[in-house]
Short mmCIF file of C-alpha atoms in Angstrom, two decimals:
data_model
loop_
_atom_site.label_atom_id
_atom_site.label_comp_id
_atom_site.label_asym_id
_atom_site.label_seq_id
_atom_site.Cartn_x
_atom_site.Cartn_y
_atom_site.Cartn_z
CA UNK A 5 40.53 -41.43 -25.92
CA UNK A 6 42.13 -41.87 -22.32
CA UNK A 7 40.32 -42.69 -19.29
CA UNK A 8 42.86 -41.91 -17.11
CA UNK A 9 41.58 -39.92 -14.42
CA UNK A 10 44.45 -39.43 -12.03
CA UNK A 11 45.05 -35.70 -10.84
CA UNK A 12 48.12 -34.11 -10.32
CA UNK A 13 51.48 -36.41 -10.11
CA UNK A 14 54.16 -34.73 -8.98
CA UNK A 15 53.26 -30.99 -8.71
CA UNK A 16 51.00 -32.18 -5.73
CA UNK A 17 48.24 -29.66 -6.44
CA UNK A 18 45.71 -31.51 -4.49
CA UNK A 19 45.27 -34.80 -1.92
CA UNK A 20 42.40 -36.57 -0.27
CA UNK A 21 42.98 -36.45 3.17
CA UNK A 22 41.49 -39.63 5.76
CA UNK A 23 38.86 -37.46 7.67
CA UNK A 24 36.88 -36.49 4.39
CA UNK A 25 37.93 -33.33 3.72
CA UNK A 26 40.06 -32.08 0.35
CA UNK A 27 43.40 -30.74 1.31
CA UNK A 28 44.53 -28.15 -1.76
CA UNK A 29 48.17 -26.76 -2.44
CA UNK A 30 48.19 -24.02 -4.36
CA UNK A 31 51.71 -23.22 -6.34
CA UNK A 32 53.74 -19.98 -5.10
CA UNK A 33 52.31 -17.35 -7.32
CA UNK A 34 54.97 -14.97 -9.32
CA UNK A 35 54.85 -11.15 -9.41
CA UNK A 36 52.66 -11.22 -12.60
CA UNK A 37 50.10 -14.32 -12.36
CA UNK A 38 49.24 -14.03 -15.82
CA UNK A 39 53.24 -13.34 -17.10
CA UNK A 40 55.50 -15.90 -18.80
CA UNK A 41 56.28 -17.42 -15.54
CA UNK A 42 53.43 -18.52 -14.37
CA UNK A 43 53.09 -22.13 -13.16
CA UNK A 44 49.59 -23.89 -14.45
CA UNK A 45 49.07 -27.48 -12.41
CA UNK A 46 48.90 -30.35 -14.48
CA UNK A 47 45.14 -30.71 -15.58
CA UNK A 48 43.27 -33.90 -15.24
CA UNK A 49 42.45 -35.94 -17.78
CA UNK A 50 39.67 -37.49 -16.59
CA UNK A 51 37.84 -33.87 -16.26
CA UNK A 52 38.77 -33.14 -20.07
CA UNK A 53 37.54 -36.34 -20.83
CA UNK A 54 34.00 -36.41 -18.89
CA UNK A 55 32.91 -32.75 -19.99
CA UNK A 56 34.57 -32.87 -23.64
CA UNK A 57 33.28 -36.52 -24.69
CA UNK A 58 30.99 -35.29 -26.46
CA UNK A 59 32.51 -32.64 -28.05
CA UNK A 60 35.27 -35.04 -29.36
CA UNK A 61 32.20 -37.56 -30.93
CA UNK A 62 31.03 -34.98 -32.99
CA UNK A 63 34.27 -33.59 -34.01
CA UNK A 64 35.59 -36.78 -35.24
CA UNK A 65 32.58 -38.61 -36.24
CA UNK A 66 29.95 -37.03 -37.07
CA UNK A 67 31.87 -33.46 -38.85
CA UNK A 68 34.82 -35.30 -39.77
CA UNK A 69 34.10 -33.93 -43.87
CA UNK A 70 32.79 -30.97 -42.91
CA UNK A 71 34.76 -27.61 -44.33
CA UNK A 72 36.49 -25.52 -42.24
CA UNK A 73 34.48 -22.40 -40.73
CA UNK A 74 35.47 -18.80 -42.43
CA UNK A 75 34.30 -15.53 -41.51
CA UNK A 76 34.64 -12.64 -43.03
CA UNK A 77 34.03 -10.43 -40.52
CA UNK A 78 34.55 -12.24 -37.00
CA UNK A 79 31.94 -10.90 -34.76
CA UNK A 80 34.31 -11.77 -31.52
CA UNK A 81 36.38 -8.47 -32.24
CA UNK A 82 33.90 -6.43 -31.97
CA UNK A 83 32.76 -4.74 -28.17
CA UNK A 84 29.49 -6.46 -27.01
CA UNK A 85 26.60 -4.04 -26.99
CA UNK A 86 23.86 -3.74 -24.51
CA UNK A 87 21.74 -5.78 -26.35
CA UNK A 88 24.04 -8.56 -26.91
CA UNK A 89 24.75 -8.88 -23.52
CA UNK A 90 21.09 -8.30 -21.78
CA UNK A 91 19.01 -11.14 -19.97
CA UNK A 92 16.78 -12.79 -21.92
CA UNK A 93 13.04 -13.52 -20.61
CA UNK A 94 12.82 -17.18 -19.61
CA UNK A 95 10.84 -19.53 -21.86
CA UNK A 96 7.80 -20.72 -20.79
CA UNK A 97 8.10 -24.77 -22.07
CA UNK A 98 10.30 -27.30 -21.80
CA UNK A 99 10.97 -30.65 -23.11
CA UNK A 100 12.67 -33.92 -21.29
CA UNK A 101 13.78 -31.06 -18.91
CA UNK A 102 15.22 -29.08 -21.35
CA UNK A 103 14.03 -25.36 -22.06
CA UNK A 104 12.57 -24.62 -25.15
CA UNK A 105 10.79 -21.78 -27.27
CA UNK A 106 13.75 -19.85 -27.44
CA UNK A 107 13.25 -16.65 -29.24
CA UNK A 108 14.10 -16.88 -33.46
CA UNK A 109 16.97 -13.98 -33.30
CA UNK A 110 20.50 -13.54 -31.54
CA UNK A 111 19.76 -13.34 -27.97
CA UNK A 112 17.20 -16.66 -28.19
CA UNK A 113 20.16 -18.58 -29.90
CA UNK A 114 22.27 -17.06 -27.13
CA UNK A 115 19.81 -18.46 -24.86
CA UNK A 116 19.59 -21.79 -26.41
CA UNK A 117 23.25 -22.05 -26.36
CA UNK A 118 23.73 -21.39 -22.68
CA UNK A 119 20.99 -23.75 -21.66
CA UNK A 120 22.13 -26.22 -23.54
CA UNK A 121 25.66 -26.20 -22.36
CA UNK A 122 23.69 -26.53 -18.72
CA UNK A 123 21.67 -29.68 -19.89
CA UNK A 124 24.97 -31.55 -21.16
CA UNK A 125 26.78 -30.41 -18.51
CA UNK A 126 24.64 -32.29 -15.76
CA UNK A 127 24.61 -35.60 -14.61
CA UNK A 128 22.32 -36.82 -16.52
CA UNK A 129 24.59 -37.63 -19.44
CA UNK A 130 25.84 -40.19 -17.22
CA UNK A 131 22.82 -42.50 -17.34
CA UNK A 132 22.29 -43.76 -20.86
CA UNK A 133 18.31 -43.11 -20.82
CA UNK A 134 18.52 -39.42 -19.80
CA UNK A 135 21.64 -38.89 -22.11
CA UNK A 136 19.99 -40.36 -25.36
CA UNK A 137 16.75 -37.89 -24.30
CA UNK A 138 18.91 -34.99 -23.56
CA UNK A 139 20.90 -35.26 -27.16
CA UNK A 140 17.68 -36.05 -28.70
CA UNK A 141 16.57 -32.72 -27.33
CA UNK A 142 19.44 -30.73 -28.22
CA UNK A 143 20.92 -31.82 -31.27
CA UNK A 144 19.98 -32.29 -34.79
CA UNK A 145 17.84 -35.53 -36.10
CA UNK A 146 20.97 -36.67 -38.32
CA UNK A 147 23.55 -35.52 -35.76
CA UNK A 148 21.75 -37.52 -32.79
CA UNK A 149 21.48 -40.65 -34.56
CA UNK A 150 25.11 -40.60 -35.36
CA UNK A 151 25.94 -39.66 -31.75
CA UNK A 152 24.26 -42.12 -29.36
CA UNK A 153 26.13 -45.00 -30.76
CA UNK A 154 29.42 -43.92 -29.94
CA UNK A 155 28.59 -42.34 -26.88
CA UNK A 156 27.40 -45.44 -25.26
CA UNK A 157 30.35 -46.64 -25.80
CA UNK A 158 32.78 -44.11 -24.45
CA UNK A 159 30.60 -44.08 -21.25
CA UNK A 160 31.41 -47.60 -20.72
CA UNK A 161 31.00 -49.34 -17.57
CA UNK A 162 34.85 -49.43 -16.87
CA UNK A 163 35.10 -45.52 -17.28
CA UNK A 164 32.25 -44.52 -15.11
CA UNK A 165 33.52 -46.83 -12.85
CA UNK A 166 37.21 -44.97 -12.85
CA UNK A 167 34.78 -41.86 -11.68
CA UNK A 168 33.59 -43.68 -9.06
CA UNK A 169 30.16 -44.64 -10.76
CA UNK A 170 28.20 -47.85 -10.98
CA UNK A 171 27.41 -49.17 -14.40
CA UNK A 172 24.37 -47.01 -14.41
CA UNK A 173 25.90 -43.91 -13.31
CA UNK A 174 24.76 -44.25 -9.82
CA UNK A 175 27.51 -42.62 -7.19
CA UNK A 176 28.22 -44.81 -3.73
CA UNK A 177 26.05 -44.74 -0.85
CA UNK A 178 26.90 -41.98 1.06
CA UNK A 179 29.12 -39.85 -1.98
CA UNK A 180 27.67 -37.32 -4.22
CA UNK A 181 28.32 -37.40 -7.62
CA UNK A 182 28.95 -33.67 -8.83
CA UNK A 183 28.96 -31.90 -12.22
CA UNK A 184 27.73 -28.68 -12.94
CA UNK A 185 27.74 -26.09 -15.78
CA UNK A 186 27.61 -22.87 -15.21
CA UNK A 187 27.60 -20.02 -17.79
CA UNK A 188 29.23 -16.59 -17.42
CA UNK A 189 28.33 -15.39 -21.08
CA UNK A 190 27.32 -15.90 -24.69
CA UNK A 191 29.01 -14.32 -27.59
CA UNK A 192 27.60 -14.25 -31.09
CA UNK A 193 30.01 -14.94 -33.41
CA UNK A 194 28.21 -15.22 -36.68
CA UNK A 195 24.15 -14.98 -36.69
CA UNK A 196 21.63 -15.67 -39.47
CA UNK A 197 17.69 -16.36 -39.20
CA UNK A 198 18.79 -20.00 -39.91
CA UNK A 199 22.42 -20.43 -38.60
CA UNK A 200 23.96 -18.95 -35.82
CA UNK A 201 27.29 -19.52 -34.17
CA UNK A 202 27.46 -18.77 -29.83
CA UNK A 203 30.20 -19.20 -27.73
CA UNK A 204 29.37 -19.99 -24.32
CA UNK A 205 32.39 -19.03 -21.71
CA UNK A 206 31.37 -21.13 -18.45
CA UNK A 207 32.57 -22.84 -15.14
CA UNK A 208 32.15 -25.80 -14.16
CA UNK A 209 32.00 -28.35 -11.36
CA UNK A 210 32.89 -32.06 -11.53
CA UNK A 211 34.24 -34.64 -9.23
CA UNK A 212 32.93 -37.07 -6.23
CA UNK A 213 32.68 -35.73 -2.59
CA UNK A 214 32.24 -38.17 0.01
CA UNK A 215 34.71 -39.47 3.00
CA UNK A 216 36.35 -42.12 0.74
CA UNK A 217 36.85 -40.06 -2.64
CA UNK A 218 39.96 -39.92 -4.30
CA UNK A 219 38.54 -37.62 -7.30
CA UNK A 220 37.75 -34.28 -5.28
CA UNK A 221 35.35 -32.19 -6.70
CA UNK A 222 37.34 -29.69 -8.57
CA UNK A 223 36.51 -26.10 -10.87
CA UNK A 224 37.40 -25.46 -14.21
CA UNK A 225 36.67 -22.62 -17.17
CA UNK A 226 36.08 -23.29 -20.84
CA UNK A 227 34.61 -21.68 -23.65
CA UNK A 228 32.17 -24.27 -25.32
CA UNK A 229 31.00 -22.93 -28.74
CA UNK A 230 28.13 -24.28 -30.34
CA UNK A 231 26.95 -24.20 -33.98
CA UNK A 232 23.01 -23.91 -34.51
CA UNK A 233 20.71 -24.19 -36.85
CA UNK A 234 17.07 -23.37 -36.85
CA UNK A 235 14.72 -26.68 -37.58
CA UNK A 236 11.40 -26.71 -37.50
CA UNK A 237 10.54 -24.47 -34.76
CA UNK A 238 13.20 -24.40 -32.39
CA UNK A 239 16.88 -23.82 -32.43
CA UNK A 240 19.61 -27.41 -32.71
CA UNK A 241 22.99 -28.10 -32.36
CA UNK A 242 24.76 -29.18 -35.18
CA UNK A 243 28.46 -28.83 -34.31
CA UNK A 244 30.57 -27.63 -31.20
CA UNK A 245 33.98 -27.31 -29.72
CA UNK A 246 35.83 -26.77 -26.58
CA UNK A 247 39.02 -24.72 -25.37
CA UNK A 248 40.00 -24.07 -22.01
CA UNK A 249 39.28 -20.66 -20.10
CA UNK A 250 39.34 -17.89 -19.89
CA UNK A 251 40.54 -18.77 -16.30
CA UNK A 252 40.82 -16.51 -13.22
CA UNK A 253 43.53 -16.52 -10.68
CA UNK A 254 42.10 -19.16 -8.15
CA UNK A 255 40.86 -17.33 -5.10
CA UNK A 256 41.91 -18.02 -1.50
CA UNK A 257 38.75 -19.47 -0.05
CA UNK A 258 39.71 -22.40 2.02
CA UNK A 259 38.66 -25.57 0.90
CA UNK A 260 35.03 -27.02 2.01
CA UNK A 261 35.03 -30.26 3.87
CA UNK A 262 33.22 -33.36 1.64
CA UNK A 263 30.26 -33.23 3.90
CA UNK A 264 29.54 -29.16 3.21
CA UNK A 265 30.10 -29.93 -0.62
CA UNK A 266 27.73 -32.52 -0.73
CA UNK A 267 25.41 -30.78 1.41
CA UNK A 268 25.73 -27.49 -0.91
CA UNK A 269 24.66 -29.82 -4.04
CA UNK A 270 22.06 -31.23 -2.54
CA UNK A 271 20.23 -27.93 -1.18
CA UNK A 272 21.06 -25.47 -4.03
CA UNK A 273 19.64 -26.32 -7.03
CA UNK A 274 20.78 -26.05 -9.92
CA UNK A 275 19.30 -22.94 -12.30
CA UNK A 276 16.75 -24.27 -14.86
CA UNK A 277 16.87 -21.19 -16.66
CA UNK A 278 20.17 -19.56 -18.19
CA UNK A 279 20.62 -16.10 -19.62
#
């Protein structure tokens, strides 16, 4: 697993400029932005690596004799309903920080699901106390034992310290470490009253903003789909997997300065509640 986390080369997508702000070049759309042509900058590894690391754990260690997933009747071709798709009422407990009571049907494993891509999208799976009590949280008993192990070691000192991180996580004084889930939707893709199977299509946020940060905070859109089961009396992750987007055409919004990013983090919360 490479810790590289260089950006760009020699498309040039994006530079840190000496006042503090984050100078982006965009590539000359074609005619069609979504046609053969299209040019796609070169996407950082480091980015794949922070919000898929533990994604790639569980693939390869702890599901690495598990048999392949069939269905007979995929539930992702089918149009979403209006009860697929409807908010769910917030729960009213939560554990370590993380939501729970989540309803024992499709929309509360929806809702489970989208929280729980929030919760291991945050920071705190940076810092090995909050990480071991946010995959305690989320995952299954046998899955989290297997888990932590490896995980401390793939958030070594020397890779948090290629984000810009101390040894415990910590950002630099005066930089704001940034990373951010966000979900767009759910989608059931298989559902029993023990298993279920929910993608989560999100956006995300990850990067360092301060004056002297050469990993700008950056975007990007995945679709993280989780397996669940239903033990004791709340729902667990027992498997999940990443692909990239959907992605939209990046917008034309100028670029914020470091000082408005890290001011934005800082005063809007982030949602404690998804879905």
């Amino acid at each position: 697993m490479s810790n590289d986390d260089q950006y760009g080369g020699a498309g040039g997508y994006g530079e840190v400029g000496g006042t503090g702000q984050t100078r982006t070049r965009l590539p000359d759309a074609p005619a069609d932005p979504y046609g053969p042509t299209r040019r796609t900058p070169r996407t950082s590894r480091s980015l794949i690596t922070v919000v898929g690391v533990v994604v790639l754990l569980i693939a390869a260690i702890a599901f690495a004799n598990s048999a392949p997933d069939t269905r007979s009747d995929p539930a992702s071709d089918k149009p979403p309903t209006d009860s697929s798709t409807a908010a769910t009422d917030p729960v009213t407990g939560t554990s370590a920080g993380i939501p729970k009571g989540f309803a024992h049907d499709e929309q509360g494993a929806q809702s489970a699901a989208a929280n729980f891509a929030v919760a291991l999208g945050s920071d705190g799976m940076f810092k090995k106390n909050t990480r071991h009590t946010l995959v305690d949280g989320i995952y299954a008993p046998d899955v989290a034992s297997r888990m932590k192990g490896p995980q401390d070691e793939a958030y070594s000192a020397d890779f948090l310290a290629k984000l810009g991180l101390d040894a415990n996580g910590n950002a630099p004084q005066g930089s704001t470490f940034v990373t951010r889930t966000v979900p767009i939707g759910t989608r059931v893709e298989s559902y029993t009253p023990t298993t279920a199977k929910i993608a989560v299509w999100y956006t995300g946020l990850i990067g360092m903003s301060g004056p002297k940060s050469t990993d700008p905070v950056r975007t990007l859109w995945k679709t993280w789909t989780f397996e669940l089961s239903w033990i004791g009396e709340g729902w667990r992750v027992t498997d999940d997997t990443q692909q990239d987007g959907p992605a939209p055409v990046p917008g034309d919004v100028p670029v914020s300065t470091s000082d408005d990013m890290s001011k934005a983090i800082k005063e809007f919360g982030g949602f404690t509640y998804a879905r």
